[in-house]
């Protein structure tokens, strides 16, 4: 009798664990993005824009530096009033360069906004593909291996990155 009740409890527990089992998978967002040509083109476009802005800022900084060197060379010949004006001009140019840097590269700068606007459609497309695969295959959870720092090891059998690329039309 005891044996039967222990067996029944054991089977009930085993059955309850199997019904609670969830299907999950992993994707590697970095891998997926590297295999999407639009992402590479967008990165190149952002890189070009960044270089253009950096050279613009560098020119302003160089201009401020030249103004300062000129001021130092002429300092002995300048009146107190002229020294003040030249110092203010140098400081103004340096502030202009800093403000432009913040405007382009700050946390809410133009580069940040441009990156967000260009990357959003790509990320949305990937999200929709992952969502479709999850619905079709019954996955309850899909984790991104690239951003999940706590994943130490995962079996390649649960990585569906190539499947996502195929769904997006980029066969591997």
PDB file of C-alpha atoms in Angstrom:
ATOM      1  CA  UNK A   1       0.000   0.000   0.000  1.00  0.00           C
ATOM      2  CA  UNK A   2       2.782   2.409   0.929  1.00  0.00           C
ATOM      3  CA  UNK A   3       4.595   1.541  -2.243  1.00  0.00           C
ATOM      4  CA  UNK A   4       1.579   2.334  -4.396  1.00  0.00           C
ATOM      5  CA  UNK A   5       1.007   5.685  -2.719  1.00  0.00           C
ATOM      6  CA  UNK A   6       4.689   6.650  -3.068  1.00  0.00           C
ATOM      7  CA  UNK A   7       4.606   5.598  -6.720  1.00  0.00           C
ATOM      8  CA  UNK A   8       1.396   7.588  -7.276  1.00  0.00           C
ATOM      9  CA  UNK A   9       2.875  10.699  -5.657  1.00  0.00           C
ATOM     10  CA  UNK A  10       6.070  10.267  -7.665  1.00  0.00           C
ATOM     11  CA  UNK A  11       4.148   9.919 -10.933  1.00  0.00           C
ATOM     12  CA  UNK A  12       1.982  12.921 -10.066  1.00  0.00           C
ATOM     13  CA  UNK A  13       5.078  15.018  -9.398  1.00  0.00           C
ATOM     14  CA  UNK A  14       6.742  13.844 -12.600  1.00  0.00           C
ATOM     15  CA  UNK A  15       3.582  14.628 -14.583  1.00  0.00           C
ATOM     16  CA  UNK A  16       3.295  18.086 -13.028  1.00  0.00           C
ATOM     17  CA  UNK A  17       6.934  18.902 -13.848  1.00  0.00           C
ATOM     18  CA  UNK A  18       6.546  17.870 -17.492  1.00  0.00           C
ATOM     19  CA  UNK A  19       3.418  19.982 -17.927  1.00  0.00           C
ATOM     20  CA  UNK A  20       5.271  22.968 -16.492  1.00  0.00           C
ATOM     21  CA  UNK A  21       8.228  22.484 -18.852  1.00  0.00           C
ATOM     22  CA  UNK A  22       8.645  25.452 -21.110  1.00  0.00           C
ATOM     23  CA  UNK A  23      10.247  25.549 -24.506  1.00  0.00           C
ATOM     24  CA  UNK A  24      12.921  28.170 -24.916  1.00  0.00           C
ATOM     25  CA  UNK A  25      15.525  29.126 -27.456  1.00  0.00           C
ATOM     26  CA  UNK A  26      18.443  31.470 -27.921  1.00  0.00           C
ATOM     27  CA  UNK A  27      19.352  33.940 -30.612  1.00  0.00           C
ATOM     28  CA  UNK A  28      22.593  35.818 -31.139  1.00  0.00           C
ATOM     29  CA  UNK A  29      21.561  39.332 -32.112  1.00  0.00           C
ATOM     30  CA  UNK A  30      25.121  40.347 -33.036  1.00  0.00           C
ATOM     31  CA  UNK A  31      25.388  37.380 -35.409  1.00  0.00           C
ATOM     32  CA  UNK A  32      21.996  38.135 -36.951  1.00  0.00           C
ATOM     33  CA  UNK A  33      22.798  41.822 -37.445  1.00  0.00           C
ATOM     34  CA  UNK A  34      26.186  41.063 -39.029  1.00  0.00           C
ATOM     35  CA  UNK A  35      24.365  38.973 -41.636  1.00  0.00           C
ATOM     36  CA  UNK A  36      21.887  41.679 -42.614  1.00  0.00           C
ATOM     37  CA  UNK A  37      23.270  43.943 -45.374  1.00  0.00           C
ATOM     38  CA  UNK A  38      20.980  46.855 -44.396  1.00  0.00           C
ATOM     39  CA  UNK A  39      22.573  46.879 -40.943  1.00  0.00           C
ATOM     40  CA  UNK A  40      26.080  47.059 -42.386  1.00  0.00           C
ATOM     41  CA  UNK A  41      25.034  49.865 -44.763  1.00  0.00           C
ATOM     42  CA  UNK A  42      23.433  51.764 -41.885  1.00  0.00           C
ATOM     43  CA  UNK A  43      26.583  51.396 -39.786  1.00  0.00           C
ATOM     44  CA  UNK A  44      28.681  52.677 -42.682  1.00  0.00           C
ATOM     45  CA  UNK A  45      26.340  55.636 -43.167  1.00  0.00           C
ATOM     46  CA  UNK A  46      26.540  56.478 -39.450  1.00  0.00           C
ATOM     47  CA  UNK A  47      30.324  56.127 -39.521  1.00  0.00           C
ATOM     48  CA  UNK A  48      30.586  58.571 -42.443  1.00  0.00           C
ATOM     49  CA  UNK A  49      28.344  61.054 -40.659  1.00  0.00           C
ATOM     50  CA  UNK A  50      30.334  60.689 -37.457  1.00  0.00           C
ATOM     51  CA  UNK A  51      33.624  61.325 -39.273  1.00  0.00           C
ATOM     52  CA  UNK A  52      32.169  64.427 -40.929  1.00  0.00           C
ATOM     53  CA  UNK A  53      31.014  65.813 -37.591  1.00  0.00           C
ATOM     54  CA  UNK A  54      34.311  64.929 -35.884  1.00  0.00           C
ATOM     55  CA  UNK A  55      36.253  66.854 -38.527  1.00  0.00           C
ATOM     56  CA  UNK A  56      33.908  69.832 -38.085  1.00  0.00           C
ATOM     57  CA  UNK A  57      34.521  69.803 -34.324  1.00  0.00           C
ATOM     58  CA  UNK A  58      38.245  69.275 -34.822  1.00  0.00           C
ATOM     59  CA  UNK A  59      38.384  72.330 -37.100  1.00  0.00           C
ATOM     60  CA  UNK A  60      36.727  74.448 -34.403  1.00  0.00           C
ATOM     61  CA  UNK A  61      39.099  73.125 -31.748  1.00  0.00           C
ATOM     62  CA  UNK A  62      42.082  73.818 -34.008  1.00  0.00           C
ATOM     63  CA  UNK A  63      40.791  77.334 -34.637  1.00  0.00           C
ATOM     64  CA  UNK A  64      40.519  77.923 -30.867  1.00  0.00           C
ATOM     65  CA  UNK A  65      44.025  76.578 -30.375  1.00  0.00           C
ATOM     66  CA  UNK A  66      45.402  78.851 -33.110  1.00  0.00           C
ATOM     67  CA  UNK A  67      43.603  81.820 -31.568  1.00  0.00           C
ATOM     68  CA  UNK A  68      45.186  81.003 -28.206  1.00  0.00           C
ATOM     69  CA  UNK A  69      48.689  80.664 -29.694  1.00  0.00           C
ATOM     70  CA  UNK A  70      48.237  83.975 -31.474  1.00  0.00           C
ATOM     71  CA  UNK A  71      47.051  85.545 -28.238  1.00  0.00           C
ATOM     72  CA  UNK A  72      50.099  84.237 -26.364  1.00  0.00           C
ATOM     73  CA  UNK A  73      52.452  85.561 -29.038  1.00  0.00           C
ATOM     74  CA  UNK A  74      50.810  88.997 -29.046  1.00  0.00           C
ATOM     75  CA  UNK A  75      50.164  89.228 -25.291  1.00  0.00           C
ATOM     76  CA  UNK A  76      53.091  91.530 -24.505  1.00  0.00           C
ATOM     77  CA  UNK A  77      51.856  94.063 -27.080  1.00  0.00           C
ATOM     78  CA  UNK A  78      48.194  94.057 -26.011  1.00  0.00           C
ATOM     79  CA  UNK A  79      46.458  96.412 -23.627  1.00  0.00           C
ATOM     80  CA  UNK A  80      44.490  94.951 -20.703  1.00  0.00           C
ATOM     81  CA  UNK A  81      41.245  95.552 -22.578  1.00  0.00           C
ATOM     82  CA  UNK A  82      42.527  93.785 -25.734  1.00  0.00           C
ATOM     83  CA  UNK A  83      43.824  90.867 -23.654  1.00  0.00           C
ATOM     84  CA  UNK A  84      40.374  90.435 -22.125  1.00  0.00           C
ATOM     85  CA  UNK A  85      38.682  90.547 -25.540  1.00  0.00           C
ATOM     86  CA  UNK A  86      41.055  87.984 -27.023  1.00  0.00           C
ATOM     87  CA  UNK A  87      40.730  85.688 -23.992  1.00  0.00           C
ATOM     88  CA  UNK A  88      36.946  85.893 -24.266  1.00  0.00           C
ATOM     89  CA  UNK A  89      37.120  85.106 -27.987  1.00  0.00           C
ATOM     90  CA  UNK A  90      39.248  82.007 -27.317  1.00  0.00           C
ATOM     91  CA  UNK A  91      36.926  80.828 -24.541  1.00  0.00           C
ATOM     92  CA  UNK A  92      33.892  81.446 -26.776  1.00  0.00           C
ATOM     93  CA  UNK A  93      35.417  79.358 -29.588  1.00  0.00           C
ATOM     94  CA  UNK A  94      36.243  76.518 -27.158  1.00  0.00           C
ATOM     95  CA  UNK A  95      32.683  76.600 -25.806  1.00  0.00           C
ATOM     96  CA  UNK A  96      31.345  76.560 -29.360  1.00  0.00           C
ATOM     97  CA  UNK A  97      33.369  73.416 -30.091  1.00  0.00           C
ATOM     98  CA  UNK A  98      32.186  71.740 -26.871  1.00  0.00           C
ATOM     99  CA  UNK A  99      28.560  72.640 -27.572  1.00  0.00           C
ATOM    100  CA  UNK A 100      28.790  71.274 -31.108  1.00  0.00           C
ATOM    101  CA  UNK A 101      30.305  68.044 -29.749  1.00  0.00           C
ATOM    102  CA  UNK A 102      27.433  67.727 -27.272  1.00  0.00           C
ATOM    103  CA  UNK A 103      24.884  68.498 -30.000  1.00  0.00           C
ATOM    104  CA  UNK A 104      26.275  65.809 -32.308  1.00  0.00           C
ATOM    105  CA  UNK A 105      27.545  63.147 -29.907  1.00  0.00           C
ATOM    106  CA  UNK A 106      25.740  63.762 -26.602  1.00  0.00           C
ATOM    107  CA  UNK A 107      23.368  61.249 -25.035  1.00  0.00           C
ATOM    108  CA  UNK A 108      20.436  62.856 -26.844  1.00  0.00           C
ATOM    109  CA  UNK A 109      22.573  64.136 -29.721  1.00  0.00           C
ATOM    110  CA  UNK A 110      21.978  63.910 -33.421  1.00  0.00           C
ATOM    111  CA  UNK A 111      24.065  60.742 -33.834  1.00  0.00           C
ATOM    112  CA  UNK A 112      22.063  58.956 -31.121  1.00  0.00           C
ATOM    113  CA  UNK A 113      18.765  60.020 -32.710  1.00  0.00           C
ATOM    114  CA  UNK A 114      19.910  59.141 -36.227  1.00  0.00           C
ATOM    115  CA  UNK A 115      21.105  55.698 -35.082  1.00  0.00           C
ATOM    116  CA  UNK A 116      17.795  55.049 -33.331  1.00  0.00           C
ATOM    117  CA  UNK A 117      15.734  56.086 -36.355  1.00  0.00           C
ATOM    118  CA  UNK A 118      17.815  54.024 -38.806  1.00  0.00           C
ATOM    119  CA  UNK A 119      18.100  50.922 -36.613  1.00  0.00           C
ATOM    120  CA  UNK A 120      14.485  50.785 -35.415  1.00  0.00           C
ATOM    121  CA  UNK A 121      13.077  49.270 -38.647  1.00  0.00           C
ATOM    122  CA  UNK A 122      15.804  46.600 -38.672  1.00  0.00           C
ATOM    123  CA  UNK A 123      15.227  45.710 -35.013  1.00  0.00           C
ATOM    124  CA  UNK A 124      11.445  45.692 -35.535  1.00  0.00           C
ATOM    125  CA  UNK A 125      11.801  43.311 -38.482  1.00  0.00           C
ATOM    126  CA  UNK A 126      13.973  40.955 -36.413  1.00  0.00           C
ATOM    127  CA  UNK A 127      11.521  41.145 -33.507  1.00  0.00           C
ATOM    128  CA  UNK A 128       8.601  40.218 -35.781  1.00  0.00           C
ATOM    129  CA  UNK A 129      10.526  37.263 -37.238  1.00  0.00           C
ATOM    130  CA  UNK A 130      11.457  36.023 -33.752  1.00  0.00           C
ATOM    131  CA  UNK A 131       7.861  36.450 -32.616  1.00  0.00           C
ATOM    132  CA  UNK A 132       6.563  34.421 -35.579  1.00  0.00           C
ATOM    133  CA  UNK A 133       9.062  31.632 -34.938  1.00  0.00           C
ATOM    134  CA  UNK A 134       8.160  31.614 -31.230  1.00  0.00           C
ATOM    135  CA  UNK A 135       4.464  31.354 -32.061  1.00  0.00           C
ATOM    136  CA  UNK A 136       4.958  28.660 -34.725  1.00  0.00           C
ATOM    137  CA  UNK A 137       7.288  26.501 -32.602  1.00  0.00           C
ATOM    138  CA  UNK A 138       5.653  27.131 -29.216  1.00  0.00           C
ATOM    139  CA  UNK A 139       8.577  28.878 -27.527  1.00  0.00           C
ATOM    140  CA  UNK A 140       7.646  30.689 -24.343  1.00  0.00           C
ATOM    141  CA  UNK A 141      11.038  32.397 -23.968  1.00  0.00           C
ATOM    142  CA  UNK A 142      13.703  33.433 -26.469  1.00  0.00           C
ATOM    143  CA  UNK A 143      16.850  34.953 -24.991  1.00  0.00           C
ATOM    144  CA  UNK A 144      19.489  37.029 -26.743  1.00  0.00           C
ATOM    145  CA  UNK A 145      22.839  35.379 -26.141  1.00  0.00           C
ATOM    146  CA  UNK A 146      24.720  38.561 -27.119  1.00  0.00           C
ATOM    147  CA  UNK A 147      23.161  40.645 -24.366  1.00  0.00           C
ATOM    148  CA  UNK A 148      22.592  37.986 -21.699  1.00  0.00           C
ATOM    149  CA  UNK A 149      25.794  38.183 -19.687  1.00  0.00           C
ATOM    150  CA  UNK A 150      24.716  35.413 -17.333  1.00  0.00           C
ATOM    151  CA  UNK A 151      24.632  32.716 -20.040  1.00  0.00           C
ATOM    152  CA  UNK A 152      27.877  30.851 -19.642  1.00  0.00           C
ATOM    153  CA  UNK A 153      27.139  27.951 -21.972  1.00  0.00           C
ATOM    154  CA  UNK A 154      24.295  27.018 -24.244  1.00  0.00           C
ATOM    155  CA  UNK A 155      23.753  24.129 -26.554  1.00  0.00           C
ATOM    156  CA  UNK A 156      23.937  25.039 -30.240  1.00  0.00           C
ATOM    157  CA  UNK A 157      20.745  23.008 -30.740  1.00  0.00           C
ATOM    158  CA  UNK A 158      18.630  25.703 -29.082  1.00  0.00           C
ATOM    159  CA  UNK A 159      20.186  28.583 -31.061  1.00  0.00           C
ATOM    160  CA  UNK A 160      17.669  29.682 -33.703  1.00  0.00           C
ATOM    161  CA  UNK A 161      19.692  32.595 -35.130  1.00  0.00           C
ATOM    162  CA  UNK A 162      20.014  30.979 -38.567  1.00  0.00           C
ATOM    163  CA  UNK A 163      16.286  30.265 -38.559  1.00  0.00           C
ATOM    164  CA  UNK A 164      15.620  33.959 -37.886  1.00  0.00           C
ATOM    165  CA  UNK A 165      17.908  34.923 -40.802  1.00  0.00           C
ATOM    166  CA  UNK A 166      16.039  32.523 -43.107  1.00  0.00           C
ATOM    167  CA  UNK A 167      12.708  33.968 -41.939  1.00  0.00           C
ATOM    168  CA  UNK A 168      14.049  37.457 -42.793  1.00  0.00           C
ATOM    169  CA  UNK A 169      15.115  36.259 -46.243  1.00  0.00           C
ATOM    170  CA  UNK A 170      18.845  36.037 -45.586  1.00  0.00           C
ATOM    171  CA  UNK A 171      19.585  32.345 -45.966  1.00  0.00           C
ATOM    172  CA  UNK A 172      22.781  31.160 -44.400  1.00  0.00           C
TER     173      UNK A 172
END
